[in-house]
Tab-separated table of C-alpha atoms in Angstrom:
chain	number	residue	atom	x	y	z
A	1	MET	CA	-13.665	-59.180	83.984
A	2	SER	CA	-17.440	-58.992	83.755
A	3	GLN	CA	-17.464	-56.036	86.170
A	4	VAL	CA	-15.008	-54.153	83.915
A	5	ASN	CA	-17.128	-54.792	80.819
A	6	SER	CA	-20.237	-53.593	82.595
A	7	ARG	CA	-18.458	-50.416	83.638
A	8	GLN	CA	-17.329	-49.810	80.061
A	9	GLN	CA	-20.888	-50.278	78.777
A	10	LEU	CA	-22.412	-47.788	81.221
A	11	PRO	CA	-21.293	-44.627	79.337
A	12	ILE	CA	-22.594	-46.127	76.064
A	13	ILE	CA	-25.994	-46.892	77.599
A	14	GLU	CA	-26.173	-43.410	79.139
A	15	LYS	CA	-25.372	-41.846	75.739
A	16	ILE	CA	-28.090	-43.913	74.031
A	17	VAL	CA	-30.640	-42.904	76.668
A	18	SER	CA	-29.658	-39.232	76.428
A	19	ASP	CA	-29.861	-39.329	72.622
A	20	SER	CA	-33.322	-40.916	72.755
A	21	LEU	CA	-34.504	-38.313	75.243
A	22	LEU	CA	-33.100	-35.558	73.050
A	23	CYS	CA	-34.873	-36.968	69.989
A	24	SER	CA	-38.149	-37.228	71.878
A	25	CYS	CA	-37.839	-33.604	72.964
A	26	GLU	CA	-37.173	-32.556	69.357
A	27	ASN	CA	-40.201	-34.566	68.200
A	28	ASN	CA	-42.386	-32.870	70.810
A	29	ILE	CA	-41.276	-29.450	69.556
A	30	ASN	CA	-41.897	-30.496	65.965
A	31	MET	CA	-45.312	-31.867	66.822
A	32	GLU	CA	-46.299	-28.586	68.436
A	33	GLU	CA	-45.468	-26.837	65.175
A	34	LEU	CA	-47.576	-29.354	63.260
A	35	TYR	CA	-50.459	-28.865	65.691
A	36	ASN	CA	-50.374	-25.142	64.936
A	37	LEU	CA	-50.408	-25.771	61.192
A	38	VAL	CA	-53.373	-28.184	61.352
A	39	PRO	CA	-55.461	-27.526	64.494
A	40	CYS	CA	-57.739	-30.113	66.109
A	41	ARG	CA	-56.081	-33.071	64.382
A	42	GLU	CA	-53.460	-34.011	66.985
A	43	SER	CA	-54.212	-37.739	67.112
A	44	GLN	CA	-54.171	-38.146	63.323
A	45	LEU	CA	-50.955	-36.132	62.973
A	46	ASN	CA	-49.288	-38.333	65.606
A	47	ASP	CA	-50.308	-41.474	63.711
A	48	LEU	CA	-48.958	-40.151	60.413
A	49	VAL	CA	-45.649	-39.047	61.935
A	50	GLU	CA	-45.218	-42.410	63.642
A	51	LEU	CA	-45.776	-44.187	60.307
A	52	LEU	CA	-43.708	-41.879	58.090
A	53	GLY	CA	-41.338	-39.956	60.333
A	54	ASP	CA	-38.695	-42.539	61.313
A	55	ASN	CA	-35.781	-42.146	58.908
A	56	GLY	CA	-34.126	-45.355	60.082
A	57	GLU	CA	-37.013	-47.634	59.065
A	58	SER	CA	-38.650	-48.398	55.760
A	59	LEU	CA	-42.008	-46.861	54.929
A	60	PRO	CA	-45.194	-48.922	55.274
A	61	CYS	CA	-46.438	-50.503	52.050
A	62	SER	CA	-49.787	-48.696	51.991
A	63	ILE	CA	-52.000	-46.503	54.169
A	64	PHE	CA	-55.752	-46.045	53.679
A	65	ILE	CA	-57.238	-42.827	55.121
A	66	SER	CA	-61.025	-42.454	55.250
A	67	GLY	CA	-63.379	-39.816	56.582
A	68	SER	CA	-66.181	-37.472	55.594
A	69	LEU	CA	-65.768	-34.461	53.346
A	70	ALA	CA	-63.659	-31.561	54.726
A	71	THR	CA	-62.252	-33.368	57.760
A	72	GLY	CA	-58.609	-32.432	57.069
A	73	LYS	CA	-57.415	-35.673	55.453
A	74	THR	CA	-55.484	-34.203	52.517
A	75	VAL	CA	-54.255	-31.200	54.507
A	76	CYS	CA	-52.804	-33.424	57.233
A	77	VAL	CA	-51.046	-35.707	54.746
A	78	ASN	CA	-49.556	-32.831	52.725
A	79	THR	CA	-48.460	-30.983	55.861
A	80	VAL	CA	-46.709	-34.033	57.340
A	81	LEU	CA	-44.986	-34.907	54.062
A	82	ASP	CA	-43.782	-31.329	53.558
A	83	TYR	CA	-42.636	-31.062	57.158
A	84	LEU	CA	-40.706	-34.342	56.986
A	85	ASN	CA	-39.249	-33.249	53.631
A	86	LEU	CA	-40.255	-36.491	51.912
A	87	LYS	CA	-40.402	-36.835	48.147
A	88	TYR	CA	-44.021	-37.384	47.109
A	89	VAL	CA	-46.523	-37.027	44.267
A	90	LEU	CA	-50.159	-36.034	44.826
A	91	ILE	CA	-52.497	-37.700	42.301
A	92	ASP	CA	-56.052	-36.360	42.080
A	93	CYS	CA	-58.100	-39.330	40.868
A	94	ILE	CA	-60.725	-37.026	39.356
A	95	GLU	CA	-58.200	-35.194	37.177
A	96	CYS	CA	-56.356	-38.447	36.362
A	97	TYR	CA	-59.469	-40.110	34.993
A	98	SER	CA	-57.624	-42.783	32.987
A	99	ALA	CA	-54.883	-45.232	33.892
A	100	LYS	CA	-52.465	-43.766	31.307
A	101	ILE	CA	-52.766	-40.238	32.712
A	102	MET	CA	-52.346	-41.571	36.236
A	103	PHE	CA	-49.198	-43.555	35.369
A	104	GLU	CA	-47.613	-40.525	33.689
A	105	GLU	CA	-48.504	-38.358	36.695
A	106	ILE	CA	-46.725	-40.823	39.001
A	107	LEU	CA	-43.585	-40.713	36.842
A	108	ARG	CA	-43.306	-36.962	37.400
A	109	ILE	CA	-41.396	-37.955	40.516
A	110	GLN	CA	-38.322	-38.503	38.321
A	111	GLY	CA	-38.514	-34.898	37.081
A	112	ASP	CA	-39.392	-35.716	33.476
A	113	GLU	CA	-42.941	-34.770	32.538
A	114	GLY	CA	-42.677	-36.076	28.967
A	115	THR	CA	-42.364	-39.773	29.846
A	116	LYS	CA	-45.010	-41.888	28.139
A	117	CYS	CA	-46.482	-44.770	30.106
A	118	ASP	CA	-49.355	-46.803	28.716
A	119	THR	CA	-49.514	-49.908	30.905
A	120	LEU	CA	-48.891	-50.996	34.463
A	121	SER	CA	-45.816	-52.968	33.421
A	122	ASP	CA	-44.334	-49.813	31.849
A	123	LEU	CA	-44.854	-48.019	35.155
A	124	ILE	CA	-43.073	-50.774	37.104
A	125	ASN	CA	-40.150	-50.770	34.657
A	126	ASN	CA	-39.770	-46.989	34.882
A	127	LEU	CA	-39.876	-47.081	38.695
A	128	ASN	CA	-37.243	-49.847	38.768
A	129	ARG	CA	-34.928	-47.648	36.672
A	130	LEU	CA	-35.161	-45.038	39.416
A	131	SER	CA	-33.705	-47.432	41.985
A	132	ASP	CA	-30.157	-46.694	40.770
A	133	ILE	CA	-30.700	-42.944	41.124
A	134	ILE	CA	-32.884	-42.685	44.234
A	135	LYS	CA	-31.565	-45.861	45.896
A	136	TYR	CA	-33.301	-46.154	49.296
A	137	ASP	CA	-34.705	-42.631	49.580
A	138	PRO	CA	-38.361	-42.731	50.703
A	139	ILE	CA	-41.040	-42.020	48.089
A	140	VAL	CA	-44.751	-41.500	48.787
A	141	LEU	CA	-47.616	-41.663	46.280
A	142	VAL	CA	-50.794	-39.954	47.519
A	143	PHE	CA	-54.058	-40.849	45.747
A	144	ASP	CA	-56.653	-38.224	46.651
A	145	ARG	CA	-60.360	-39.075	46.133
A	146	ALA	CA	-59.339	-42.699	45.826
A	147	GLU	CA	-62.951	-43.881	45.522
A	148	ARG	CA	-62.632	-43.067	41.796
A	149	LEU	CA	-60.164	-45.950	41.487
A	150	ARG	CA	-63.117	-48.327	41.788
A	151	CYS	CA	-64.173	-47.275	38.269
A	152	MET	CA	-60.875	-48.548	36.844
A	153	ASP	CA	-59.586	-52.070	36.419
A	154	HIS	CA	-59.353	-53.947	39.731
A	155	SER	CA	-55.771	-54.931	39.010
A	156	ILE	CA	-54.636	-51.283	39.183
A	157	ILE	CA	-55.587	-50.598	42.799
A	158	SER	CA	-54.439	-54.096	43.750
A	159	ALA	CA	-51.024	-53.337	42.243
A	160	PHE	CA	-50.841	-49.963	44.007
A	161	LEU	CA	-51.525	-51.667	47.355
A	162	ARG	CA	-48.500	-53.909	46.873
A	163	LEU	CA	-46.347	-51.586	44.763
A	164	ARG	CA	-43.501	-52.002	47.231
A	165	GLU	CA	-43.231	-55.680	46.281
A	166	LEU	CA	-43.229	-54.969	42.533
A	167	CYS	CA	-40.409	-52.421	42.414
A	168	CYS	CA	-37.070	-52.058	44.203
A	169	LEU	CA	-37.914	-48.807	45.981
A	170	ASN	CA	-38.715	-47.645	49.504
A	171	ILE	CA	-42.163	-46.541	48.348
A	172	CYS	CA	-45.472	-46.051	50.168
A	173	THR	CA	-48.923	-45.510	48.666
A	174	ILE	CA	-51.479	-43.448	50.602
A	175	PHE	CA	-55.158	-43.603	49.618
A	176	ILE	CA	-57.469	-40.774	50.744
A	177	SER	CA	-61.183	-41.479	50.367
A	178	GLN	CA	-64.585	-40.497	51.723
A	179	LEU	CA	-65.512	-44.198	51.708
A	180	VAL	CA	-64.333	-46.790	54.175
A	181	TYR	CA	-62.052	-49.581	52.960
A	182	ASP	CA	-64.890	-52.148	53.086
A	183	ASN	CA	-66.524	-50.416	50.089
A	184	PHE	CA	-63.587	-51.399	47.872
A	185	TYR	CA	-64.126	-54.756	46.211
A	186	PHE	CA	-61.261	-56.909	44.925
A	187	LYS	CA	-61.511	-60.061	42.839
A	188	MET	CA	-58.156	-61.275	44.102
A	189	GLY	CA	-56.413	-61.289	47.452
A	190	VAL	CA	-54.600	-58.052	48.255
A	191	ARG	CA	-52.330	-56.767	50.982
A	192	GLU	CA	-54.416	-55.045	53.642
A	193	PRO	CA	-53.342	-51.414	54.123
A	194	ILE	CA	-52.925	-49.627	57.447
A	195	GLN	CA	-56.240	-47.870	58.027
A	196	LEU	CA	-56.667	-44.420	59.594
A	197	TYR	CA	-59.997	-42.713	60.217
A	198	PHE	CA	-60.664	-38.960	60.400
A	199	PRO	CA	-63.872	-38.274	62.358
A	200	ASN	CA	-66.051	-35.214	61.837
A	201	TYR	CA	-65.115	-32.081	63.721
A	202	THR	CA	-67.029	-31.492	66.935
A	203	LYS	CA	-68.851	-28.227	67.563
A	204	GLU	CA	-66.052	-26.987	69.837
A	205	GLU	CA	-63.404	-27.858	67.226
A	206	LEU	CA	-65.302	-26.060	64.470
A	207	LEU	CA	-65.607	-23.016	66.714
A	208	LYS	CA	-61.861	-23.073	67.398
A	209	ILE	CA	-60.905	-23.472	63.721
A	210	ILE	CA	-63.225	-20.763	62.367
A	211	LEU	CA	-62.135	-18.396	65.156
A	212	LEU	CA	-58.641	-18.540	63.676
A	213	LYS	CA	-60.080	-16.923	60.522
A	214	HIS	CA	-61.291	-13.849	62.423
A	215	ASP	CA	-58.993	-11.420	60.575
A	216	ALA	CA	-60.136	-12.725	57.177
A	217	PHE	CA	-63.806	-12.280	58.154
A	218	VAL	CA	-63.223	-8.696	59.332
A	219	TYR	CA	-61.284	-7.893	56.140
A	220	TYR	CA	-64.165	-9.249	54.040
A	221	LEU	CA	-66.573	-7.088	56.042
A	222	LYS	CA	-64.478	-3.932	55.570
A	223	HIS	CA	-64.253	-4.664	51.859
A	224	ASN	CA	-68.064	-4.481	51.540
A	225	TYR	CA	-68.826	-1.560	53.881
A	226	GLU	CA	-67.466	1.841	54.794
A	227	ILE	CA	-67.034	1.622	58.558
A	228	ASP	CA	-66.365	4.391	61.073
A	229	SER	CA	-63.232	4.166	63.195
A	230	ASP	CA	-65.123	3.711	66.488
A	231	ILE	CA	-67.261	0.921	65.020
A	232	ASN	CA	-64.167	-0.628	63.468
A	233	GLN	CA	-62.667	-1.245	66.905
A	234	GLU	CA	-65.861	-2.986	68.035
A	235	LEU	CA	-65.864	-5.283	64.982
A	236	GLU	CA	-62.238	-6.310	65.523
A	237	LYS	CA	-62.940	-7.660	69.004
A	238	PRO	CA	-62.772	-11.487	69.098
A	239	GLU	CA	-65.682	-11.581	71.555
A	240	LEU	CA	-68.108	-10.256	68.920
A	241	PHE	CA	-66.991	-12.883	66.406
A	242	ALA	CA	-67.164	-15.655	69.021
A	243	ASN	CA	-70.735	-14.659	69.944
A	244	PHE	CA	-71.701	-14.750	66.270
A	245	LEU	CA	-70.161	-18.206	65.792
A	246	ASN	CA	-72.037	-19.578	68.799
A	247	ALA	CA	-75.313	-18.379	67.281
A	248	PHE	CA	-74.305	-19.579	63.803
A	249	LEU	CA	-73.274	-23.096	64.861
A	250	SER	CA	-76.377	-23.515	67.015
A	251	VAL	CA	-78.356	-23.403	63.742
A	252	PHE	CA	-75.942	-24.921	61.202
A	253	TYR	CA	-74.046	-27.588	63.147
A	254	ARG	CA	-76.722	-30.283	63.068
A	255	PRO	CA	-77.479	-30.257	59.283
A	256	CYS	CA	-73.892	-29.567	58.162
A	257	ARG	CA	-70.457	-30.716	59.405
A	258	ASP	CA	-68.563	-29.630	56.268
A	259	LEU	CA	-65.913	-27.133	57.399
A	260	ILE	CA	-65.550	-25.553	53.949
A	261	GLU	CA	-69.284	-24.938	53.561
A	262	LEU	CA	-69.602	-23.699	57.144
A	263	GLN	CA	-66.818	-21.165	56.603
A	264	HIS	CA	-68.522	-19.903	53.454
A	265	MET	CA	-71.942	-19.557	55.102
A	266	ALA	CA	-70.392	-17.965	58.200
A	267	LYS	CA	-68.640	-15.345	56.057
A	268	VAL	CA	-71.889	-14.463	54.282
A	269	ASN	CA	-73.955	-14.257	57.472
A	270	PHE	CA	-71.316	-12.391	59.500
A	271	VAL	CA	-71.824	-9.425	57.179
A	272	LYS	CA	-75.565	-9.494	57.901
A	273	TYR	CA	-74.871	-9.929	61.621
A	274	CYS	CA	-72.805	-6.741	61.679
A	275	GLU	CA	-75.123	-4.623	59.507
A	276	PRO	CA	-77.137	-3.131	62.430
A	277	ILE	CA	-73.880	-2.463	64.320
A	278	ILE	CA	-72.425	-0.586	61.352
A	279	LYS	CA	-75.651	1.438	60.971
A	280	LYS	CA	-75.597	2.090	64.745
A	281	GLU	CA	-79.036	0.543	65.186
A	282	ILE	CA	-77.864	-2.070	67.725
A	283	ASN	CA	-74.999	-1.863	70.202
A	284	ALA	CA	-72.279	-4.500	69.734
A	285	SER	CA	-72.628	-5.553	73.375
A	286	ASP	CA	-76.406	-6.144	73.170
A	287	LEU	CA	-76.342	-9.888	72.451
A	288	SER	CA	-80.088	-10.477	72.803
A	289	LYS	CA	-81.006	-7.913	70.121
A	290	LEU	CA	-78.296	-9.208	67.837
A	291	TRP	CA	-79.648	-12.747	68.250
A	292	ARG	CA	-83.210	-11.644	67.444
A	293	HIS	CA	-81.831	-9.894	64.366
A	294	ILE	CA	-79.758	-12.808	63.034
A	295	ALA	CA	-81.976	-15.799	63.991
A	296	PRO	CA	-84.490	-15.488	61.082
A	297	ILE	CA	-81.649	-14.707	58.661
A	298	LEU	CA	-79.784	-17.860	59.671
A	299	LYS	CA	-82.893	-19.999	59.208
A	300	THR	CA	-83.381	-18.529	55.723
A	301	SER	CA	-79.716	-19.113	54.863
A	302	LEU	CA	-80.085	-22.724	55.943
A	303	GLU	CA	-82.232	-23.313	52.842
A	304	LEU	CA	-79.312	-22.175	50.635
A	305	LEU	CA	-76.847	-24.651	52.159
A	306	TYR	CA	-74.498	-26.108	49.493
A	307	LEU	CA	-76.250	-24.157	46.725
A	308	ARG	CA	-73.709	-21.302	46.495
A	309	ILE	CA	-76.391	-19.089	44.933
A	310	SER	CA	-75.495	-15.422	44.706
A	311	THR	CA	-76.955	-13.363	47.523
A	312	GLN	CA	-77.382	-10.318	45.288
A	313	ASN	CA	-81.133	-10.881	44.981
A	314	THR	CA	-81.462	-11.213	48.738
A	315	THR	CA	-79.554	-7.950	49.172
A	316	GLU	CA	-81.918	-6.193	46.770
A	317	ILE	CA	-84.930	-7.338	48.774
A	318	SER	CA	-83.306	-6.201	52.039
A	319	ASN	CA	-82.654	-2.798	50.435
A	320	ASP	CA	-86.337	-2.576	49.481
A	321	LYS	CA	-87.248	-3.228	53.119
A	322	GLU	CA	-84.922	-0.444	54.215
A	323	ASN	CA	-86.721	1.961	51.871
A	324	ASP	CA	-90.089	0.822	53.270
A	325	ILE	CA	-90.964	-0.839	49.960
A	326	GLN	CA	-92.794	-4.135	50.379
A	327	PRO	CA	-91.477	-6.663	47.816
A	328	ASN	CA	-94.049	-8.048	45.431
A	329	CYS	CA	-95.118	-11.628	46.124
A	330	ASP	CA	-94.729	-12.491	42.423
A	331	TYR	CA	-91.196	-11.101	42.492
A	332	GLU	CA	-90.309	-13.342	45.439
A	333	ASN	CA	-91.772	-16.376	43.666
A	334	THR	CA	-89.737	-15.508	40.562
A	335	LEU	CA	-86.542	-15.316	42.623
A	336	GLN	CA	-87.327	-18.654	44.231
A	337	LEU	CA	-87.987	-20.214	40.825
A	338	LEU	CA	-84.720	-18.838	39.425
A	339	SER	CA	-82.761	-20.177	42.384
A	340	THR	CA	-84.347	-23.614	41.932
A	341	LYS	CA	-83.463	-23.637	38.230
A	342	THR	CA	-79.906	-22.579	39.035
A	343	PHE	CA	-79.644	-25.402	41.562
A	344	ALA	CA	-81.048	-27.941	39.088
A	345	GLN	CA	-78.702	-26.870	36.318
A	346	SER	CA	-75.725	-27.095	38.686
A	347	PHE	CA	-76.138	-30.904	38.745
A	348	GLU	CA	-74.025	-32.183	35.853
A	349	LEU	CA	-75.937	-35.438	35.505
A	350	PRO	CA	-75.334	-37.868	32.638
A	351	TYR	CA	-77.882	-37.910	29.820
A	352	TYR	CA	-79.623	-41.141	30.847
A	353	ALA	CA	-79.528	-40.199	34.536
A	354	LYS	CA	-81.653	-37.145	33.737
A	355	PHE	CA	-84.266	-39.346	32.064
A	356	LEU	CA	-84.150	-41.740	35.023
A	357	LEU	CA	-84.834	-38.815	37.363
A	358	ILE	CA	-87.718	-37.640	35.158
A	359	ALA	CA	-89.118	-41.174	35.101
A	360	ALA	CA	-88.860	-41.339	38.890
A	361	TYR	CA	-90.814	-38.081	39.200
A	362	LEU	CA	-93.523	-39.331	36.822
A	363	ALA	CA	-93.766	-42.609	38.733
A	364	SER	CA	-94.125	-40.738	42.041
A	365	TYR	CA	-96.789	-38.279	40.912
A	366	ASN	CA	-98.898	-40.368	38.520
A	367	PRO	CA	-101.352	-43.090	39.587
A	368	PRO	CA	-100.159	-46.526	38.387
A	369	LYS	CA	-103.477	-47.305	36.677
A	370	GLU	CA	-102.928	-44.364	34.298
A	371	ASP	CA	-99.505	-45.514	33.047
A	372	LYS	CA	-100.955	-47.256	29.995
A	373	ARG	CA	-102.881	-44.156	28.985
A	374	LEU	CA	-99.952	-41.773	29.556
A	375	PHE	CA	-97.021	-43.693	28.115
A	376	MET	CA	-98.464	-45.974	25.406
A	377	LYS	CA	-99.353	-44.645	21.969
A	378	ASN	CA	-102.025	-47.231	21.167
A	379	HIS	CA	-103.792	-47.399	24.509
A	380	GLY	CA	-107.274	-47.633	22.959
A	381	LYS	CA	-110.293	-45.398	23.398
A	382	GLN	CA	-111.482	-44.518	26.858
A	383	ARG	CA	-115.032	-43.656	27.716
A	384	LYS	CA	-115.676	-40.624	29.811
A	385	ARG	CA	-117.443	-41.623	32.985
A	386	LEU	CA	-119.176	-39.373	35.471
A	387	GLN	CA	-116.561	-40.284	38.071
A	388	GLN	CA	-113.759	-39.128	35.768
A	389	VAL	CA	-115.523	-35.855	34.994
A	390	ARG	CA	-115.853	-35.147	38.706
A	391	ALA	CA	-112.239	-36.117	39.254
A	392	LYS	CA	-111.201	-33.499	36.703
A	393	ALA	CA	-112.927	-30.859	38.798
A	394	LYS	CA	-110.858	-31.650	41.882
A	395	ILE	CA	-109.404	-28.715	43.746
A	396	THR	CA	-105.693	-27.901	43.936
A	397	GLU	CA	-105.196	-29.526	47.328
A	398	LYS	CA	-106.162	-32.898	45.864
A	399	LEU	CA	-103.752	-32.786	42.925
A	400	ASN	CA	-101.171	-35.549	42.943
A	401	THR	CA	-98.406	-32.973	42.568
A	402	GLN	CA	-99.630	-31.298	45.757
A	403	LEU	CA	-100.205	-34.423	47.838
A	404	GLY	CA	-96.563	-35.500	47.727
A	405	PRO	CA	-94.622	-38.332	46.078
A	406	LYS	CA	-95.750	-41.967	46.157
A	407	VAL	CA	-93.534	-45.048	46.403
A	408	PHE	CA	-92.860	-47.069	43.253
A	409	ASN	CA	-90.845	-50.200	42.440
A	410	LEU	CA	-87.892	-50.606	40.092
A	411	ASP	CA	-89.906	-52.356	37.353
A	412	ARG	CA	-92.261	-49.395	37.001
A	413	LEU	CA	-89.359	-46.927	36.966
A	414	LEU	CA	-87.625	-48.775	34.125
A	415	ALA	CA	-90.880	-49.180	32.190
A	416	ILE	CA	-91.526	-45.419	32.261
A	417	PHE	CA	-87.864	-44.719	31.479
A	418	TYR	CA	-87.973	-46.810	28.296
A	419	ALA	CA	-91.355	-45.299	27.353
A	420	ILE	CA	-90.168	-41.676	27.465
A	421	LEU	CA	-86.731	-42.366	25.974
A	422	GLU	CA	-86.816	-42.165	22.192
A	423	GLU	CA	-83.715	-44.249	21.522
A	424	LYS	CA	-83.535	-47.913	22.466
A	425	ILE	CA	-80.792	-48.998	24.864
A	426	GLY	CA	-80.204	-52.185	26.812
A	427	LEU	CA	-80.432	-52.635	30.571
A	428	THR	CA	-76.793	-52.520	31.698
A	429	SER	CA	-74.976	-52.301	35.004
A	430	ASN	CA	-74.004	-48.712	34.193
A	431	LEU	CA	-77.671	-47.774	33.908
A	432	LEU	CA	-78.462	-49.350	37.282
A	433	ALA	CA	-75.428	-47.625	38.801
A	434	GLN	CA	-76.898	-44.271	37.794
A	435	ILE	CA	-79.975	-45.059	39.903
A	436	ALA	CA	-77.671	-45.569	42.895
A	437	THR	CA	-76.018	-42.229	42.061
A	438	LEU	CA	-79.391	-40.447	42.145
A	439	VAL	CA	-80.040	-41.987	45.556
A	440	GLU	CA	-76.636	-40.854	46.796
A	441	LEU	CA	-77.313	-37.311	45.549
A	442	LYS	CA	-80.566	-37.322	47.559
A	443	LEU	CA	-82.648	-36.749	44.423
A	444	ILE	CA	-84.616	-39.942	44.940
A	445	ALA	CA	-85.090	-41.850	48.185
A	446	GLY	CA	-84.394	-45.554	48.362
A	447	ASN	CA	-81.729	-48.185	48.763
A	448	LYS	CA	-78.336	-47.597	47.105
A	449	GLU	CA	-77.979	-51.297	46.383
A	450	VAL	CA	-80.231	-51.972	43.387
A	451	ASP	CA	-82.323	-55.114	43.795
A	452	LEU	CA	-84.433	-56.015	40.779
A	453	ASP	CA	-87.039	-57.738	42.933
A	454	SER	CA	-87.508	-55.662	46.079
A	455	SER	CA	-86.091	-52.163	45.430
A	456	LYS	CA	-88.565	-49.340	46.034
A	457	TYR	CA	-87.983	-45.631	45.495
A	458	LYS	CA	-89.597	-42.233	45.823
A	459	CYS	CA	-88.704	-39.005	44.015
A	460	ILE	CA	-88.031	-36.162	46.463
A	461	VAL	CA	-87.514	-33.192	44.134
A	462	GLY	CA	-90.208	-30.702	43.205
A	463	TYR	CA	-91.902	-29.776	39.946
A	464	ASP	CA	-89.757	-26.665	39.339
A	465	PHE	CA	-86.582	-28.686	39.770
A	466	ILE	CA	-87.666	-31.498	37.454
A	467	SER	CA	-88.861	-28.968	34.845
A	468	ALA	CA	-85.420	-27.367	34.816
A	469	VAL	CA	-83.761	-30.771	34.383
A	470	ALA	CA	-86.211	-31.771	31.638
A	471	GLN	CA	-85.565	-28.498	29.827
A	472	THR	CA	-81.892	-29.435	29.397
A	473	VAL	CA	-82.856	-32.573	27.437
A	474	GLY	CA	-85.837	-31.055	25.580
A	475	PHE	CA	-88.529	-33.061	27.403
A	476	ASN	CA	-92.007	-31.761	28.293
A	477	VAL	CA	-92.860	-33.093	31.771
A	478	ARG	CA	-96.273	-31.441	31.886
A	479	LYS	CA	-97.417	-33.529	28.912
A	480	TYR	CA	-96.966	-36.767	30.914
A	481	LEU	CA	-98.476	-35.675	34.246
A	482	TYR	CA	-102.001	-36.900	34.988
A	483	ASP	CA	-102.921	-33.692	36.830
A	484	PHE	CA	-102.530	-31.597	33.676
A	485	ILE	CA	-104.426	-33.811	31.229
């Protein structure tokens, strides 16, 4: 009897094995399509498909995805969700700056954009009403730039991590952040999410990804120049573009791993790389001459990294060189000053953060013994000594603004800040957080964690930059610098 049962079970087992093999083959084909949509992210795509792609199982409660800027986090998540045809809502935590806006954005999943939702309990009640309509269909909430959730109430992100327990839905929350999960602080115990990490692209991966944009680069080049047909064929060769990218990444890869910024800088410099080929000054196959032509241009472009300053002024100077006109030194200094002011004004700093930055500059470039004289109204009379008269006659190389910034402590920074600020405000945690923001923006050097006793800082921006920032708040920096008294 047992032998008969075993024989009857054999066809069933064979069918199960064949079905599993067929499914695995289909998954392999599907994964190849995903690999083509998002190159150089095979491991991360596999992890996401394994977590979200099984229709027979419930979704995980929460997934936390971390990685540096422009490492393909959001693209991978959106591509997998679209490919698996899952119902999801993408919430940008910068656009949804308040809890009310965020709750109403989540409820767009039910198709009604006019639903009002003021509290977390209202959100849970509205999601529970969907259980009769959606039943057990999977739903995914994607929180992009999730580090902004730290500015909200701690109960909100804690509730999102365990949203599956609070509502009767097969729902998963995905958090995408540039910060690792350890930087999120919770006052209460929370459910630990599944953590995925997206590393920076390697040099070979960046080369492979940007090479896929070859047609777009050539189109951009043709849009800016009138090119002969014979030269056009040379520019369309992938070998020329690959040689340019090797030279470009040899200069830009170490200071920058941001794919978006690298693509922008590569597009700008590819035009300059091809200029002598278009003018028939250098043959497209002469790699050594092309390298000698582009090397100084790449080093100059490295100074404009992340600035996104228009290259129109640079083009005008290059045109002057073509006409054998030497650009005036004052004109170059003016262009440099304008670019610095543009860069300074591009920082949308809060009002008090600007005064903190100004105070940091004054603390770095003024001697501490002169603080009483510079920042106090009733500092008393000061006799002119022979030593001070000689100090006034010091040459430019000995000016404090030329010798570089000096280190200062937090107490001195706050003392100068309150001295130059006309209105009186209290010392709050928000004010100290703005100091950490200035450190993160690389405007001042120091520790991000503010310690009232041992924190030391140094301002690392120049006089032109700080003058442009001070101009936006109507402050005269020169009046409070010891070198100009």
